[in-house]
């Protein structure tokens, strides 16, 4: 009985460290996200968000789900992404931390329109979802992405 109690006392700090590490992972937007179309409520792509050397976040489409044509390119883009394949394309650029679980100051590209929007992101539902907004002037549209 005494041995079991000692084992439990030793295991408790390890279990708490594991819970803290899991919460820390969910406190970051880094990782893979399923982009959900707000109109159809279907997943459109898989986006991987990572941190750059200067501390900002950027995101790339790593997989298109049910593309309208094979190997689509960003024909409507007007910047350095024009004519490049959408799979592998950086669509989120320059997002900086803006408080706890929030990022702003960057931009997001909507490849099917070729438009770049000012963007902000916020973790919601304990880090299981990411609310991503794109804005032109005071008009904003949001999507909720799901963590994979």
C-alpha positions as YAML, in Angstrom:
chain: A
units: angstrom
residues:
- id: 1
  name: UNK
  ca: [0.00, 0.00, 0.00]
- id: 2
  name: UNK
  ca: [2.79, 2.38, 0.95]
- id: 3
  name: UNK
  ca: [4.67, 1.61, -2.29]
- id: 4
  name: UNK
  ca: [1.55, 2.33, -4.33]
- id: 5
  name: UNK
  ca: [1.08, 5.66, -2.55]
- id: 6
  name: UNK
  ca: [4.71, 6.68, -3.23]
- id: 7
  name: UNK
  ca: [4.34, 5.72, -6.89]
- id: 8
  name: UNK
  ca: [1.20, 7.81, -7.13]
- id: 9
  name: UNK
  ca: [2.94, 10.80, -5.53]
- id: 10
  name: UNK
  ca: [5.79, 10.51, -8.03]
- id: 11
  name: UNK
  ca: [3.45, 10.09, -11.00]
- id: 12
  name: UNK
  ca: [1.28, 13.11, -10.15]
- id: 13
  name: UNK
  ca: [3.86, 15.79, -11.13]
- id: 14
  name: UNK
  ca: [4.54, 13.96, -14.39]
- id: 15
  name: UNK
  ca: [0.84, 13.84, -15.21]
- id: 16
  name: UNK
  ca: [0.47, 17.56, -14.45]
- id: 17
  name: UNK
  ca: [3.46, 18.35, -16.69]
- id: 18
  name: UNK
  ca: [1.79, 16.43, -19.51]
- id: 19
  name: UNK
  ca: [-1.46, 18.37, -19.10]
- id: 20
  name: UNK
  ca: [0.43, 21.68, -19.06]
- id: 21
  name: UNK
  ca: [2.33, 20.72, -22.23]
- id: 22
  name: UNK
  ca: [-0.92, 19.80, -24.00]
- id: 23
  name: UNK
  ca: [-2.47, 23.14, -23.01]
- id: 24
  name: UNK
  ca: [0.63, 25.00, -24.23]
- id: 25
  name: UNK
  ca: [0.33, 23.27, -27.62]
- id: 26
  name: UNK
  ca: [-3.28, 24.47, -27.90]
- id: 27
  name: UNK
  ca: [-2.22, 28.02, -26.97]
- id: 28
  name: UNK
  ca: [-0.40, 28.37, -30.28]
- id: 29
  name: UNK
  ca: [-1.82, 28.70, -33.77]
- id: 30
  name: UNK
  ca: [1.08, 26.63, -35.04]
- id: 31
  name: UNK
  ca: [0.09, 23.31, -36.52]
- id: 32
  name: UNK
  ca: [-2.23, 21.89, -39.13]
- id: 33
  name: UNK
  ca: [-5.72, 23.26, -39.63]
- id: 34
  name: UNK
  ca: [-8.71, 22.15, -41.68]
- id: 35
  name: UNK
  ca: [-10.05, 25.23, -43.49]
- id: 36
  name: UNK
  ca: [-13.85, 25.10, -43.37]
- id: 37
  name: UNK
  ca: [-15.88, 26.93, -46.03]
- id: 38
  name: UNK
  ca: [-18.44, 29.11, -44.19]
- id: 39
  name: UNK
  ca: [-21.05, 28.66, -46.94]
- id: 40
  name: UNK
  ca: [-20.91, 24.89, -47.46]
- id: 41
  name: UNK
  ca: [-19.49, 23.95, -44.03]
- id: 42
  name: UNK
  ca: [-17.13, 21.56, -45.84]
- id: 43
  name: UNK
  ca: [-13.37, 21.35, -45.53]
- id: 44
  name: UNK
  ca: [-11.65, 23.04, -48.49]
- id: 45
  name: UNK
  ca: [-7.98, 22.63, -47.65]
- id: 46
  name: UNK
  ca: [-5.38, 21.77, -45.05]
- id: 47
  name: UNK
  ca: [-3.25, 24.74, -43.95]
- id: 48
  name: UNK
  ca: [-0.06, 24.40, -41.95]
- id: 49
  name: UNK
  ca: [0.84, 27.40, -39.79]
- id: 50
  name: UNK
  ca: [4.40, 27.80, -38.55]
- id: 51
  name: UNK
  ca: [6.62, 30.43, -36.95]
- id: 52
  name: UNK
  ca: [9.23, 32.24, -39.04]
- id: 53
  name: UNK
  ca: [12.71, 33.20, -37.81]
- id: 54
  name: UNK
  ca: [11.47, 36.72, -36.94]
- id: 55
  name: UNK
  ca: [8.66, 35.32, -34.75]
- id: 56
  name: UNK
  ca: [5.74, 36.00, -37.08]
- id: 57
  name: UNK
  ca: [3.36, 33.28, -38.21]
- id: 58
  name: UNK
  ca: [2.81, 32.22, -41.79]
- id: 59
  name: UNK
  ca: [0.64, 29.52, -43.28]
- id: 60
  name: UNK
  ca: [0.79, 27.34, -46.39]
- id: 61
  name: UNK
  ca: [-1.83, 25.23, -48.08]
- id: 62
  name: UNK
  ca: [-0.42, 21.72, -47.88]
- id: 63
  name: UNK
  ca: [-3.43, 19.97, -49.40]
- id: 64
  name: UNK
  ca: [-6.47, 21.00, -51.43]
- id: 65
  name: UNK
  ca: [-9.56, 18.91, -50.77]
- id: 66
  name: UNK
  ca: [-11.71, 18.34, -53.88]
- id: 67
  name: UNK
  ca: [-10.11, 21.00, -56.11]
- id: 68
  name: UNK
  ca: [-12.17, 22.25, -59.05]
- id: 69
  name: UNK
  ca: [-9.39, 21.20, -61.44]
- id: 70
  name: UNK
  ca: [-6.17, 19.20, -61.11]
- id: 71
  name: UNK
  ca: [-3.12, 21.13, -59.85]
- id: 72
  name: UNK
  ca: [-4.77, 24.59, -59.83]
- id: 73
  name: UNK
  ca: [-2.64, 27.72, -59.94]
- id: 74
  name: UNK
  ca: [-3.33, 31.21, -58.64]
- id: 75
  name: UNK
  ca: [-4.22, 32.77, -61.99]
- id: 76
  name: UNK
  ca: [-6.03, 35.73, -60.39]
- id: 77
  name: UNK
  ca: [-3.15, 36.65, -58.04]
- id: 78
  name: UNK
  ca: [-1.40, 39.93, -58.79]
- id: 79
  name: UNK
  ca: [1.67, 39.54, -56.55]
- id: 80
  name: UNK
  ca: [4.60, 37.10, -56.42]
- id: 81
  name: UNK
  ca: [2.17, 34.15, -56.22]
- id: 82
  name: UNK
  ca: [0.66, 34.77, -59.69]
- id: 83
  name: UNK
  ca: [0.58, 31.58, -61.75]
- id: 84
  name: UNK
  ca: [2.06, 29.45, -58.96]
- id: 85
  name: UNK
  ca: [0.48, 26.19, -57.73]
- id: 86
  name: UNK
  ca: [-2.00, 26.70, -54.91]
- id: 87
  name: UNK
  ca: [-0.83, 23.54, -53.13]
- id: 88
  name: UNK
  ca: [2.26, 24.64, -51.23]
- id: 89
  name: UNK
  ca: [1.37, 28.32, -51.54]
- id: 90
  name: UNK
  ca: [1.88, 30.68, -48.60]
- id: 91
  name: UNK
  ca: [-1.54, 32.22, -47.96]
- id: 92
  name: UNK
  ca: [-0.92, 33.71, -44.48]
- id: 93
  name: UNK
  ca: [1.91, 36.20, -44.05]
- id: 94
  name: UNK
  ca: [3.27, 38.33, -41.21]
- id: 95
  name: UNK
  ca: [0.88, 37.53, -38.36]
- id: 96
  name: UNK
  ca: [2.20, 38.95, -35.07]
- id: 97
  name: UNK
  ca: [1.08, 38.10, -31.55]
- id: 98
  name: UNK
  ca: [-1.55, 40.53, -30.33]
- id: 99
  name: UNK
  ca: [-2.21, 39.41, -26.78]
- id: 100
  name: UNK
  ca: [-2.94, 35.93, -25.55]
- id: 101
  name: UNK
  ca: [-4.14, 33.56, -28.30]
- id: 102
  name: UNK
  ca: [-4.54, 36.40, -30.83]
- id: 103
  name: UNK
  ca: [-2.54, 37.44, -33.90]
- id: 104
  name: UNK
  ca: [-2.92, 40.40, -36.24]
- id: 105
  name: UNK
  ca: [-1.03, 42.72, -38.55]
- id: 106
  name: UNK
  ca: [-0.64, 40.18, -41.31]
- id: 107
  name: UNK
  ca: [-2.43, 39.28, -44.47]
- id: 108
  name: UNK
  ca: [-4.30, 36.35, -45.94]
- id: 109
  name: UNK
  ca: [-4.75, 35.44, -49.59]
- id: 110
  name: UNK
  ca: [-7.94, 33.97, -50.99]
- id: 111
  name: UNK
  ca: [-6.46, 32.10, -53.98]
- id: 112
  name: UNK
  ca: [-9.72, 31.57, -55.89]
- id: 113
  name: UNK
  ca: [-10.22, 35.37, -55.98]
- id: 114
  name: UNK
  ca: [-6.56, 36.39, -56.03]
- id: 115
  name: UNK
  ca: [-7.33, 38.96, -53.33]
- id: 116
  name: UNK
  ca: [-5.16, 39.73, -50.30]
- id: 117
  name: UNK
  ca: [-6.92, 40.82, -47.11]
- id: 118
  name: UNK
  ca: [-5.68, 42.29, -43.82]
- id: 119
  name: UNK
  ca: [-6.03, 39.47, -41.38]
- id: 120
  name: UNK
  ca: [-6.36, 38.57, -37.73]
- id: 121
  name: UNK
  ca: [-6.65, 35.22, -35.99]
- id: 122
  name: UNK
  ca: [-7.83, 34.06, -32.59]
- id: 123
  name: UNK
  ca: [-7.83, 30.67, -30.93]
- id: 124
  name: UNK
  ca: [-11.27, 29.67, -29.66]
- id: 125
  name: UNK
  ca: [-12.77, 26.66, -27.90]
- id: 126
  name: UNK
  ca: [-9.64, 25.95, -25.90]
- id: 127
  name: UNK
  ca: [-7.37, 26.06, -28.95]
- id: 128
  name: UNK
  ca: [-9.29, 23.40, -30.89]
- id: 129
  name: UNK
  ca: [-10.50, 26.01, -33.39]
- id: 130
  name: UNK
  ca: [-9.02, 29.10, -35.01]
- id: 131
  name: UNK
  ca: [-11.17, 32.04, -36.05]
- id: 132
  name: UNK
  ca: [-9.56, 33.62, -39.11]
- id: 133
  name: UNK
  ca: [-10.77, 37.00, -40.39]
- id: 134
  name: UNK
  ca: [-9.94, 38.84, -43.57]
- id: 135
  name: UNK
  ca: [-10.82, 42.51, -43.88]
- id: 136
  name: UNK
  ca: [-10.94, 45.25, -46.47]
- id: 137
  name: UNK
  ca: [-11.54, 48.62, -44.80]
- id: 138
  name: UNK
  ca: [-14.23, 47.91, -42.18]
- id: 139
  name: UNK
  ca: [-15.81, 44.93, -43.98]
- id: 140
  name: UNK
  ca: [-14.62, 41.60, -42.57]
- id: 141
  name: UNK
  ca: [-15.39, 37.96, -43.24]
- id: 142
  name: UNK
  ca: [-14.50, 35.17, -40.85]
- id: 143
  name: UNK
  ca: [-13.96, 31.45, -41.05]
- id: 144
  name: UNK
  ca: [-13.51, 28.95, -38.25]
- id: 145
  name: UNK
  ca: [-10.79, 26.39, -38.89]
- id: 146
  name: UNK
  ca: [-10.47, 23.11, -37.01]
- id: 147
  name: UNK
  ca: [-7.21, 21.83, -35.54]
- id: 148
  name: UNK
  ca: [-6.09, 18.49, -36.93]
...
